[in-house]
XYZ file of C-alpha atoms in Angstrom:
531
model
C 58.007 119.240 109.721
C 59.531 118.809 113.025
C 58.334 119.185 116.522
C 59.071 119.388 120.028
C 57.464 118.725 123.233
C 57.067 121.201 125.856
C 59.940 119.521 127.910
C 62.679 119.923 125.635
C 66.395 120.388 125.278
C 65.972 123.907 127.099
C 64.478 122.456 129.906
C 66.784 119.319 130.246
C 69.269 121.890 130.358
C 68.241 123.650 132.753
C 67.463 120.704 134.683
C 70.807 119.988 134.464
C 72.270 123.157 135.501
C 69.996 123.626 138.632
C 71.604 120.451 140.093
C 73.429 120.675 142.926
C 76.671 119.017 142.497
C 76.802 115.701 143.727
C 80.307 113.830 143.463
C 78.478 110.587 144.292
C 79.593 110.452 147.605
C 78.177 110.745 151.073
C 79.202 113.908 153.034
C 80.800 114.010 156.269
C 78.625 114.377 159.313
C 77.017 111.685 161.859
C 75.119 108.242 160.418
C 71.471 108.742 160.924
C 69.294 105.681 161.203
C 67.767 103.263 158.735
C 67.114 104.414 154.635
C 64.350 102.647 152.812
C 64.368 102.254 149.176
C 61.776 100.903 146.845
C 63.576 100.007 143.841
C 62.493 98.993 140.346
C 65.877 97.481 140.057
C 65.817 93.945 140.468
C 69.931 93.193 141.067
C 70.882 90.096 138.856
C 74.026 89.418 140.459
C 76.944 90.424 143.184
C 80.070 90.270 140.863
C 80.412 94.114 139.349
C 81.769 93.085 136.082
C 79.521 90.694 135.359
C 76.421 92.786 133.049
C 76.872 96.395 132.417
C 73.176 97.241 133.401
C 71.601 100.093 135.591
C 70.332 97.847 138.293
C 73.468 96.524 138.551
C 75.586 99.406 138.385
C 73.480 101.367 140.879
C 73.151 99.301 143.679
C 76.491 97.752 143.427
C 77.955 101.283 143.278
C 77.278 101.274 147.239
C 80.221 98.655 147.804
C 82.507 99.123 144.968
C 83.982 101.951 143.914
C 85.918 104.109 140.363
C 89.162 105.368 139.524
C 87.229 107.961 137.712
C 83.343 109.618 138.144
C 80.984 111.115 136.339
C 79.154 113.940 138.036
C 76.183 115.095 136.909
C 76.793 117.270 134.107
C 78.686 114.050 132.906
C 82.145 115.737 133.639
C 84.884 113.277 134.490
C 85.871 113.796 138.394
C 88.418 111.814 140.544
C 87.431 108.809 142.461
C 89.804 105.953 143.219
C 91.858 107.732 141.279
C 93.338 111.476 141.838
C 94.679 112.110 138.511
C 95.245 110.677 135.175
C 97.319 111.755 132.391
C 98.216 110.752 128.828
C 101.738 109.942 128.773
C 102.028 108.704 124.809
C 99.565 107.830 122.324
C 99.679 104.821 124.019
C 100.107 105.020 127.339
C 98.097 106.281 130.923
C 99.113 106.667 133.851
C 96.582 107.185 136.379
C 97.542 108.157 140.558
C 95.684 106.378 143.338
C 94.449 107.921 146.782
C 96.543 107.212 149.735
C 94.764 105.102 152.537
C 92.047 103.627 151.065
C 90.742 100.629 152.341
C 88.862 97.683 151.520
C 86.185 96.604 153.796
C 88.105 93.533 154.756
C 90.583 96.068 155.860
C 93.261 95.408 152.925
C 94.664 98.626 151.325
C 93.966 99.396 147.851
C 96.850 99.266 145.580
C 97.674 99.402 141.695
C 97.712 96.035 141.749
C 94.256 95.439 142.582
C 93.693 97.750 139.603
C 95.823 95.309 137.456
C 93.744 92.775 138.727
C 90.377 94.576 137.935
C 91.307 95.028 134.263
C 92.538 91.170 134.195
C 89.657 89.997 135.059
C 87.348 91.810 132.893
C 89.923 91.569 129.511
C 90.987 87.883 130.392
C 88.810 85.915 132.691
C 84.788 86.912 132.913
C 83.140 85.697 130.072
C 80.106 87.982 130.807
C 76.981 88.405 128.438
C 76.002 91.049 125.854
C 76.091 94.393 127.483
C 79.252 93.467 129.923
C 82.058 95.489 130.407
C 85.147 93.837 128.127
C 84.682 96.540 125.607
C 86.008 98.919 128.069
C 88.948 96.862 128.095
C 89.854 95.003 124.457
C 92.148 98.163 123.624
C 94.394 97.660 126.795
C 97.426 95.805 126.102
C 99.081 95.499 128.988
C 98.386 97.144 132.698
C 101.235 97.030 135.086
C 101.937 98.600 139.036
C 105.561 100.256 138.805
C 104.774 101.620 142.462
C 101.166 100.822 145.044
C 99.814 104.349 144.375
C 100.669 103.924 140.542
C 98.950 102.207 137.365
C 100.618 102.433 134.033
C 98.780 101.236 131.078
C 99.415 100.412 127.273
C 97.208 100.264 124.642
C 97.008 98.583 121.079
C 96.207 102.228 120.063
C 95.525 106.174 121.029
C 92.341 105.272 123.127
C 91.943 109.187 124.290
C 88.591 108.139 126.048
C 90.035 105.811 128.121
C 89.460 107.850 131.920
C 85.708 107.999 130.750
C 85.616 103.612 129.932
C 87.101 103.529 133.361
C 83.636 105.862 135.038
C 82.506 102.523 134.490
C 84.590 99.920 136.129
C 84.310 99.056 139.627
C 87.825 98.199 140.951
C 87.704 94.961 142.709
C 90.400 93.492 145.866
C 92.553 91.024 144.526
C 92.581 87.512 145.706
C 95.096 85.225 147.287
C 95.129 83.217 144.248
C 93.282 83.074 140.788
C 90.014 85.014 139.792
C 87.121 85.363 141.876
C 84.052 83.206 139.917
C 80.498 85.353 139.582
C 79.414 81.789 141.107
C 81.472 82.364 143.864
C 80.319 85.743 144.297
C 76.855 85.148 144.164
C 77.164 81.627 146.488
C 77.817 83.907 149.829
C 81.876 85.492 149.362
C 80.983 88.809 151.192
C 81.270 91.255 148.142
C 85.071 93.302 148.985
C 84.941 96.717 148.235
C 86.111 100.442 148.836
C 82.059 101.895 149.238
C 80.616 104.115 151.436
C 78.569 100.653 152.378
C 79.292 97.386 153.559
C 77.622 94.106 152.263
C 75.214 92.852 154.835
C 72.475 90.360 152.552
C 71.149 89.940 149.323
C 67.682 88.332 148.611
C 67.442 87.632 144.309
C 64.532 90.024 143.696
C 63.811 90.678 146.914
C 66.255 93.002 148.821
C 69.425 93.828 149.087
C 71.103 95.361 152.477
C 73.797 96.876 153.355
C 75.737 98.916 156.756
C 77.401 102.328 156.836
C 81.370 102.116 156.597
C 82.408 104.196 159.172
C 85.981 103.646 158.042
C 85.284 105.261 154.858
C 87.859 107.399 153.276
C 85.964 110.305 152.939
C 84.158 110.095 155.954
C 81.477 108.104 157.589
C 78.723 107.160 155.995
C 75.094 109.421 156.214
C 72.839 106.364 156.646
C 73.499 103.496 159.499
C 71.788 100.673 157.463
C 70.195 100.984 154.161
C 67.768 98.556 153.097
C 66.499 98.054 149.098
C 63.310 96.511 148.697
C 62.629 95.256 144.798
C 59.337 96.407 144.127
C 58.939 96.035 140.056
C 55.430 97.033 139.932
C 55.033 100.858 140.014
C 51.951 101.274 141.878
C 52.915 99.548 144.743
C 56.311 101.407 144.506
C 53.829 104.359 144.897
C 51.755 103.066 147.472
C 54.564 101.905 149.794
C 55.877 105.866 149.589
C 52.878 107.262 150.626
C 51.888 105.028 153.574
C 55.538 106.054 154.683
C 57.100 102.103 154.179
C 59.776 103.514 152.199
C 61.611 106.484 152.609
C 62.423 107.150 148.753
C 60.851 105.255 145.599
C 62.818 105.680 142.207
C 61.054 105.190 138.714
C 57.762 107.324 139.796
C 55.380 106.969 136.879
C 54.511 110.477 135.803
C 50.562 110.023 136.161
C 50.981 110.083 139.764
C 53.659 112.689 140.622
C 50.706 115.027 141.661
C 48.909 112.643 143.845
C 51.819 111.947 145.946
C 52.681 115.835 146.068
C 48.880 115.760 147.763
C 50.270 113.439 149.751
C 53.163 115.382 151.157
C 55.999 113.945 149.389
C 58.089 115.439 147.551
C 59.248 114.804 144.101
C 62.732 115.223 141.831
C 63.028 114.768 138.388
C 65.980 115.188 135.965
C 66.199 114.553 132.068
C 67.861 111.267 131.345
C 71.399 110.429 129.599
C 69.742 107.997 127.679
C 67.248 107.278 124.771
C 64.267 104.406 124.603
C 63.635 102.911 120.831
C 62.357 100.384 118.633
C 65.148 98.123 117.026
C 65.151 96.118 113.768
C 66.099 92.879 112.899
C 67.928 93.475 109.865
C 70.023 90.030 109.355
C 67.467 87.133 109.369
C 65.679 86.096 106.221
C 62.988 85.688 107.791
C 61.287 86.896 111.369
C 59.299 85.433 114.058
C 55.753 86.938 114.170
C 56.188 89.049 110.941
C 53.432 87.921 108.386
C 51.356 88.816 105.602
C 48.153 89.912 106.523
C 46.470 86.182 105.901
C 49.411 85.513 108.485
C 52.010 83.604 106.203
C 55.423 84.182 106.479
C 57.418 86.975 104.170
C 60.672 87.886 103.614
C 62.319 90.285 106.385
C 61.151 93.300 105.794
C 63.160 95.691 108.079
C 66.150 94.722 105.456
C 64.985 97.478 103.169
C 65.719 100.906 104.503
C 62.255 102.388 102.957
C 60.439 100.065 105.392
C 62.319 101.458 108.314
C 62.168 104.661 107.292
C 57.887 104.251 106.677
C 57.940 102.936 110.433
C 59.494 106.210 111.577
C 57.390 108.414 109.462
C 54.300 106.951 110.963
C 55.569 106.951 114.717
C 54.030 109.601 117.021
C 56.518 110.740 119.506
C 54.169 113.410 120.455
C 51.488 110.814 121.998
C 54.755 109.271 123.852
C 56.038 112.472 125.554
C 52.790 114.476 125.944
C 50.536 111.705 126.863
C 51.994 108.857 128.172
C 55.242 110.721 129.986
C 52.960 113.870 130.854
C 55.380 116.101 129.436
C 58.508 114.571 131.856
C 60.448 113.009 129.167
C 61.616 114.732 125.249
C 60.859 113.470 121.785
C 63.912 112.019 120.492
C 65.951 111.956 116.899
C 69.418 110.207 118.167
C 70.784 108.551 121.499
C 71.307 111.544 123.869
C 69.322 114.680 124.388
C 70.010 117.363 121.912
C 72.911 119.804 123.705
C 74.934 117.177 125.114
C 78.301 116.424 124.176
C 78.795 114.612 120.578
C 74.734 115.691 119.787
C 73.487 116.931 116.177
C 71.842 119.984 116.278
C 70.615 118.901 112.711
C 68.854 115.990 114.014
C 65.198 116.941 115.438
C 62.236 114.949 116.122
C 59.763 114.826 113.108
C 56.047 115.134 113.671
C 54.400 111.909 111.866
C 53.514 111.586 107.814
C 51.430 109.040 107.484
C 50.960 110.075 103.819
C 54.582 110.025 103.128
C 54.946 106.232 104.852
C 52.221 104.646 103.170
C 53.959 105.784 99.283
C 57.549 104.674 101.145
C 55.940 101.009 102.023
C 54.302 101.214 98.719
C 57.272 101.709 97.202
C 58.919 98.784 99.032
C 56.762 96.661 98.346
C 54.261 96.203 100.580
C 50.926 98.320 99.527
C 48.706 96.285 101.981
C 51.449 96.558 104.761
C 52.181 93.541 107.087
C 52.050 92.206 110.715
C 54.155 92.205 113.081
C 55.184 91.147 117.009
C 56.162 94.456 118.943
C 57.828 93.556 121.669
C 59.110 95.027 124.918
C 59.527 94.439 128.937
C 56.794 95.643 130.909
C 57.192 97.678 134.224
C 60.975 98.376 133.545
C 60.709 101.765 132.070
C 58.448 105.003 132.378
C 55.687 104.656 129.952
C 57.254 100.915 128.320
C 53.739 99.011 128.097
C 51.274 102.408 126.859
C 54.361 103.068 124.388
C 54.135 99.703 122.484
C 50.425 99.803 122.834
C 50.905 103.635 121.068
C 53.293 102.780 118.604
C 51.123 100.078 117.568
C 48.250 102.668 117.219
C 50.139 104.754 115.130
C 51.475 101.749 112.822
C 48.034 100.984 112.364
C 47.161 103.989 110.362
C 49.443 102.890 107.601
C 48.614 99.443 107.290
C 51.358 97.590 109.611
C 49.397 95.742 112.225
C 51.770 95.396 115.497
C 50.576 93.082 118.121
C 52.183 94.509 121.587
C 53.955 91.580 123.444
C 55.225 93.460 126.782
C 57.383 90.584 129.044
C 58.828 91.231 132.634
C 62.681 92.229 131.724
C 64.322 89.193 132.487
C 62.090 86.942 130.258
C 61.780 89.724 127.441
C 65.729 89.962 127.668
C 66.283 86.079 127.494
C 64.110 85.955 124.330
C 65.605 88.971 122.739
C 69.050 87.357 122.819
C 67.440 84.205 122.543
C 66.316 85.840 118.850
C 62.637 84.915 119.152
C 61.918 89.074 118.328
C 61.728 90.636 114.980
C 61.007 93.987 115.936
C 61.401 95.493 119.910
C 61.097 98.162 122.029
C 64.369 98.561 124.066
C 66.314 101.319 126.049
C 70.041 101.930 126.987
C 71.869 104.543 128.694
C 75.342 105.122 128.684
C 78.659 107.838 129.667
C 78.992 109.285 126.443
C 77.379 109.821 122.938
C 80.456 107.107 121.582
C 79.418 104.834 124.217
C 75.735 104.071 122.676
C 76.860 104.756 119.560
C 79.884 102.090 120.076
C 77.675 99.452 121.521
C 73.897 100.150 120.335
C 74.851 100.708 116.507
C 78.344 99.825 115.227
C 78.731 96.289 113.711
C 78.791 93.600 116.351
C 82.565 92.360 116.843
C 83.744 90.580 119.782
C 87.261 90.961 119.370
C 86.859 94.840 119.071
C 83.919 95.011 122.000
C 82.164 96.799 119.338
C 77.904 96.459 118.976
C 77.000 94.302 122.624
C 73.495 95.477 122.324
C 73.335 95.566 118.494
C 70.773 92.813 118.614
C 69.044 93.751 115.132
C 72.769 92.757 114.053
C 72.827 95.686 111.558
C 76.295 96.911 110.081
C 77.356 99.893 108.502
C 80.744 100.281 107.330
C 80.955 103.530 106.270
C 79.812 104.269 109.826
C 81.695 101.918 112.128
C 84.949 104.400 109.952
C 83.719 107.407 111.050
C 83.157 106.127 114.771
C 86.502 105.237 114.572
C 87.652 108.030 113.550
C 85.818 109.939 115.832
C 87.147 108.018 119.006
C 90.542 108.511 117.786
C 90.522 112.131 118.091
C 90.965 113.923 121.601
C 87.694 114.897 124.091
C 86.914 118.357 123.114
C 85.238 119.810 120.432
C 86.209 117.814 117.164
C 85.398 114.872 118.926
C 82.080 116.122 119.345
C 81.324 117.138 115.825
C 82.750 113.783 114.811
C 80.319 112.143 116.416
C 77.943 114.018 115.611
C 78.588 113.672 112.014
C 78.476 110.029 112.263
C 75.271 110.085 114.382
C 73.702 112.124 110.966
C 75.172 109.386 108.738
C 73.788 106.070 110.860
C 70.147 107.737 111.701
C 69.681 108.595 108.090
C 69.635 104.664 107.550
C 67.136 104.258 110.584
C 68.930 101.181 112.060
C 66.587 102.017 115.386
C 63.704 104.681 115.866
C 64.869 107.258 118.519
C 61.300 107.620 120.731
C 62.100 109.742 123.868
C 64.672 110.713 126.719
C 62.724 110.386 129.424
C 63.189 112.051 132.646
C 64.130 110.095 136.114
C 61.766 111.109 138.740
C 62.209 110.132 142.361
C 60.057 110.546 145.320
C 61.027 111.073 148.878
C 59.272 111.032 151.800
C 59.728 113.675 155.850
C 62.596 111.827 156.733
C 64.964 112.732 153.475
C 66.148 116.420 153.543
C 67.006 116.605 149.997
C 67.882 113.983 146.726
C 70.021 115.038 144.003
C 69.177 113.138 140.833
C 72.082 111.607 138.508
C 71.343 111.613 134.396
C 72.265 108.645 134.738
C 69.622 107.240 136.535
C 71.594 105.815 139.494
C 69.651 105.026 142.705
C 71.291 104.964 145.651
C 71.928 106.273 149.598
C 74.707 108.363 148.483
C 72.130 111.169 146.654
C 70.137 110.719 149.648
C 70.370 113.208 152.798
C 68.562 112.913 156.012
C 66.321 115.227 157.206
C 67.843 117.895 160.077
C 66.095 117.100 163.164
């Protein structure tokens, strides 16, 4: 039996389609005066290749800048870059815009592309979820002219314009690489962005100045000034006493009080997918016991376990209840209809019958307990999920204790290992990019499985990923992936919960906010009122 909320893949379409397009950045006209953000996103650090995460990306997207962007049907559109073609198997070559400047007033040229890739490939030893996968195909990157960048790989890498949607392009240096301790100790971040680099609080704030010398124009806002607000209430409350002008990450309970209010709201379903992950290596697991609370044998080893835990997991409650209908049940890592999707892969309404004979069958008739984990405040719905989850679990004998952390602690201890089973969420371009760093095998060399933190592998799926990124964007790329999706979700290495939708909120003096998939926040999607 499978089911579907009411805010499904017809409606994220939609959603979709109605946007207006938005090529992420500002529009020409005059700078109005000061834009206030409330942010969930707490930035971590001012070097852009440092962690590949949403906070980061978003707010540093103000200063740096792409050769490539994704708009927001997810269709590749020049940036840095004007065009970009395939000149071999093995080779790109990708143009540059003419007069572009850093904000230290340097031009960019190929070689600060050169540099970029350096730095990322060679130099930055970044944590799990950086950027070097991106990267670990390029063999060599060279500048025959300043406008040019010509680039070799070890093999056909045919998605290599979408790896580079994701690469800020930094200003190379006198001398050597530029340190993330260096960056974060007080060197001005040196970028191409609509915005300049004005201060930057840890956790607190982050502003920045309009760049009237912008390439495509001057800049809409004067000043723009982030305020980290984690918790979402207040991220409410400051909105509707008018302290903010816009507040991302609205919970969904209280979209209709603030329309009572008089603000407005946007929303737009998310290129992106929340789950639970396994810890399938470990012999054993921190906070998994019997139920007189001695220690057994992992149990998320044996597929029929993982595969009970689905069965008796209520996506339903997730999206109905606890999103109010903005989010979709989920059965794989994007929402059905997007590129690389299953159609064959739906949602399935729970059996708790069915899980009780699979755990049965495992060996555990009495069930177990367990640790759920996950952060708290970071995602719509991230603390009632675990605490629903944990309902549902309950009916077939697994008894989860929710353990919901602020991000940075729950993300320290996930590396850290001290998690057997977790709650988690990721968001990336492309189907292949979750797929590539969620679910294949984890391998540094190849960049392959960064957030693969249950450490599962699957070779007979890390082949047909491979084979799938081998073959041209188009159509049998897509059905490659997809039929590697059916093969890895069969095994249930994670259990797909929900896309949930972004929603925004925007108070008199924004005229309008376009909403990215991708769940960017920042002053470019942001107009000003007409006076």
């Amino acid at each position: 039996m499978q089911i579907q909320s009411r805010f499904c893949s017809h409606r994220l379409a939609a959603l979709l389609i109605s946007l207006t397009f938005w090529s992420g950045l500002p529009g020409p006209g005059h700078a109005q005066e000061e834009l206030r953000i409330a942010t969930s996103y707490k930035l971590m650090t001012l070097d852009p290749h440092y962690a590949n995460l949403n906070e980061n990306t978003s707010l540093l997207s103000h200063i740096y800048e792409r050769l490539v962007y994704q708009d927001d049907r997810l269709d590749l559109k020049p940036g840095l870059a004007v065009s970009w073609r395939a000149v071999s198997d093995r080779q790109w070559e990708f143009k540059l815009r003419e007069n572009v400047r850093f904000h230290d007033g340097s031009p960019l040229t190929a070689d600060d592309v050169v540099y970029t890739i350096e730095r990322i490939r060679d130099f930055l030893k970044s944590p799990s979820g950086g950027f070097r996968s991106y990267v670990t195909g390029i063999e060599s990157v060279s500048a025959p002219d300043p406008l040019t960048v010509l680039i070799e790989t070890d093999g056909a890498v045919p998605n290599l314009p979408l790896f580079f949607s994701s690469i800020f392009v930094m200003n190379r240096p006198a001398k050597g690489f530029e340190t993330t301790e260096d960056l974060n100790a007080g060197h001005p971040p040196n970028g191409t962005g609509p915005y300049r680099f004005e201060s930057w609080s840890s956790g607190e704030s982050l502003r920045l100045a309009g760049n009237d010398d912008y390439w495509d124009g001057k800049s809409a806002w004067s000043k723009v000034t982030f305020r980290v607000i984690e918790n979402p209430a207040a991220r409410v409350a400051a909105l509707s006493t008018g302290e903010v002008d816009v507040a991302d990450a609205i919970p969904a309970r209280d979209v209709a009080s603030l329309k009572e209010r008089g603000a407005r709201v946007a929303s737009v379903g998310a290129a992106r997918v929340n789950f639970v992950q396994f810890d399938v290596a470990r012999d054993t697991l921190p906070g998994v016991t019997d139920k007189s609370g001695e220690p057994i044998a992992n149990p998320f080893k044996n597929p029929l376990v993982r595969r009970a835990l689905t069965l008796a997991t209520d996506r339903g409650i997730l999206v109905d209840k606890i999103l109010a209908g903005y989010g979709t049940a989920a059965a794989q890592v994007f929402p059905n209809g997007l590129p690389g999707t299953s159609a064959k892969l739906l949602p399935e309404a729970p059996n708790y019958d069915e899980a009780k004979m699979l755990l049965a069958k495992a060996g555990f008739p009495d069930g177990f307990n367990l640790v759920l984990a996950g952060p708290a405040s970071r995602y719509p719905g991230d603390a009632e999920s675990l605490q629903a989850v944990a309902q549902s679990w309950a009916r077939i004998g697994v008894n989860a204790q929710p353990a919901a952390a602020p991000f940075s602690v729950f993300n320290t201890k996930r590396a850290a290992g001290d998690y057997g089973v977790w709650y988690g969420g990721t968001s990336g371009e492309a189907v292949d990019i979750i797929l590539h760093t969620l679910l294949a095998s984890p391998d540094p060399e190849r960049g392959t499985g960064a957030l693969n933190f249950g450490k599962y592998r699957n070779e007979a799926f890390d082949a047909m990923l491979a084979r799938a990124e081998s073959i041209a964007v188009g159509p049998e790329r897509n059905a490659a992936l997809a039929q590697a999706t059916e093969l890895v979700m069969a095994d249930q290495p994670i259990i797909p919960l929900y896309h949930f939708h972004h929603i925004v909120g925007y108070g008199s003096r924004i005229g309008s906010y376009v909403l990215h998939p991708r769940g960017w926040t920042t002053a470019m999607q942001t107009l000003p009122a007409m006076e």
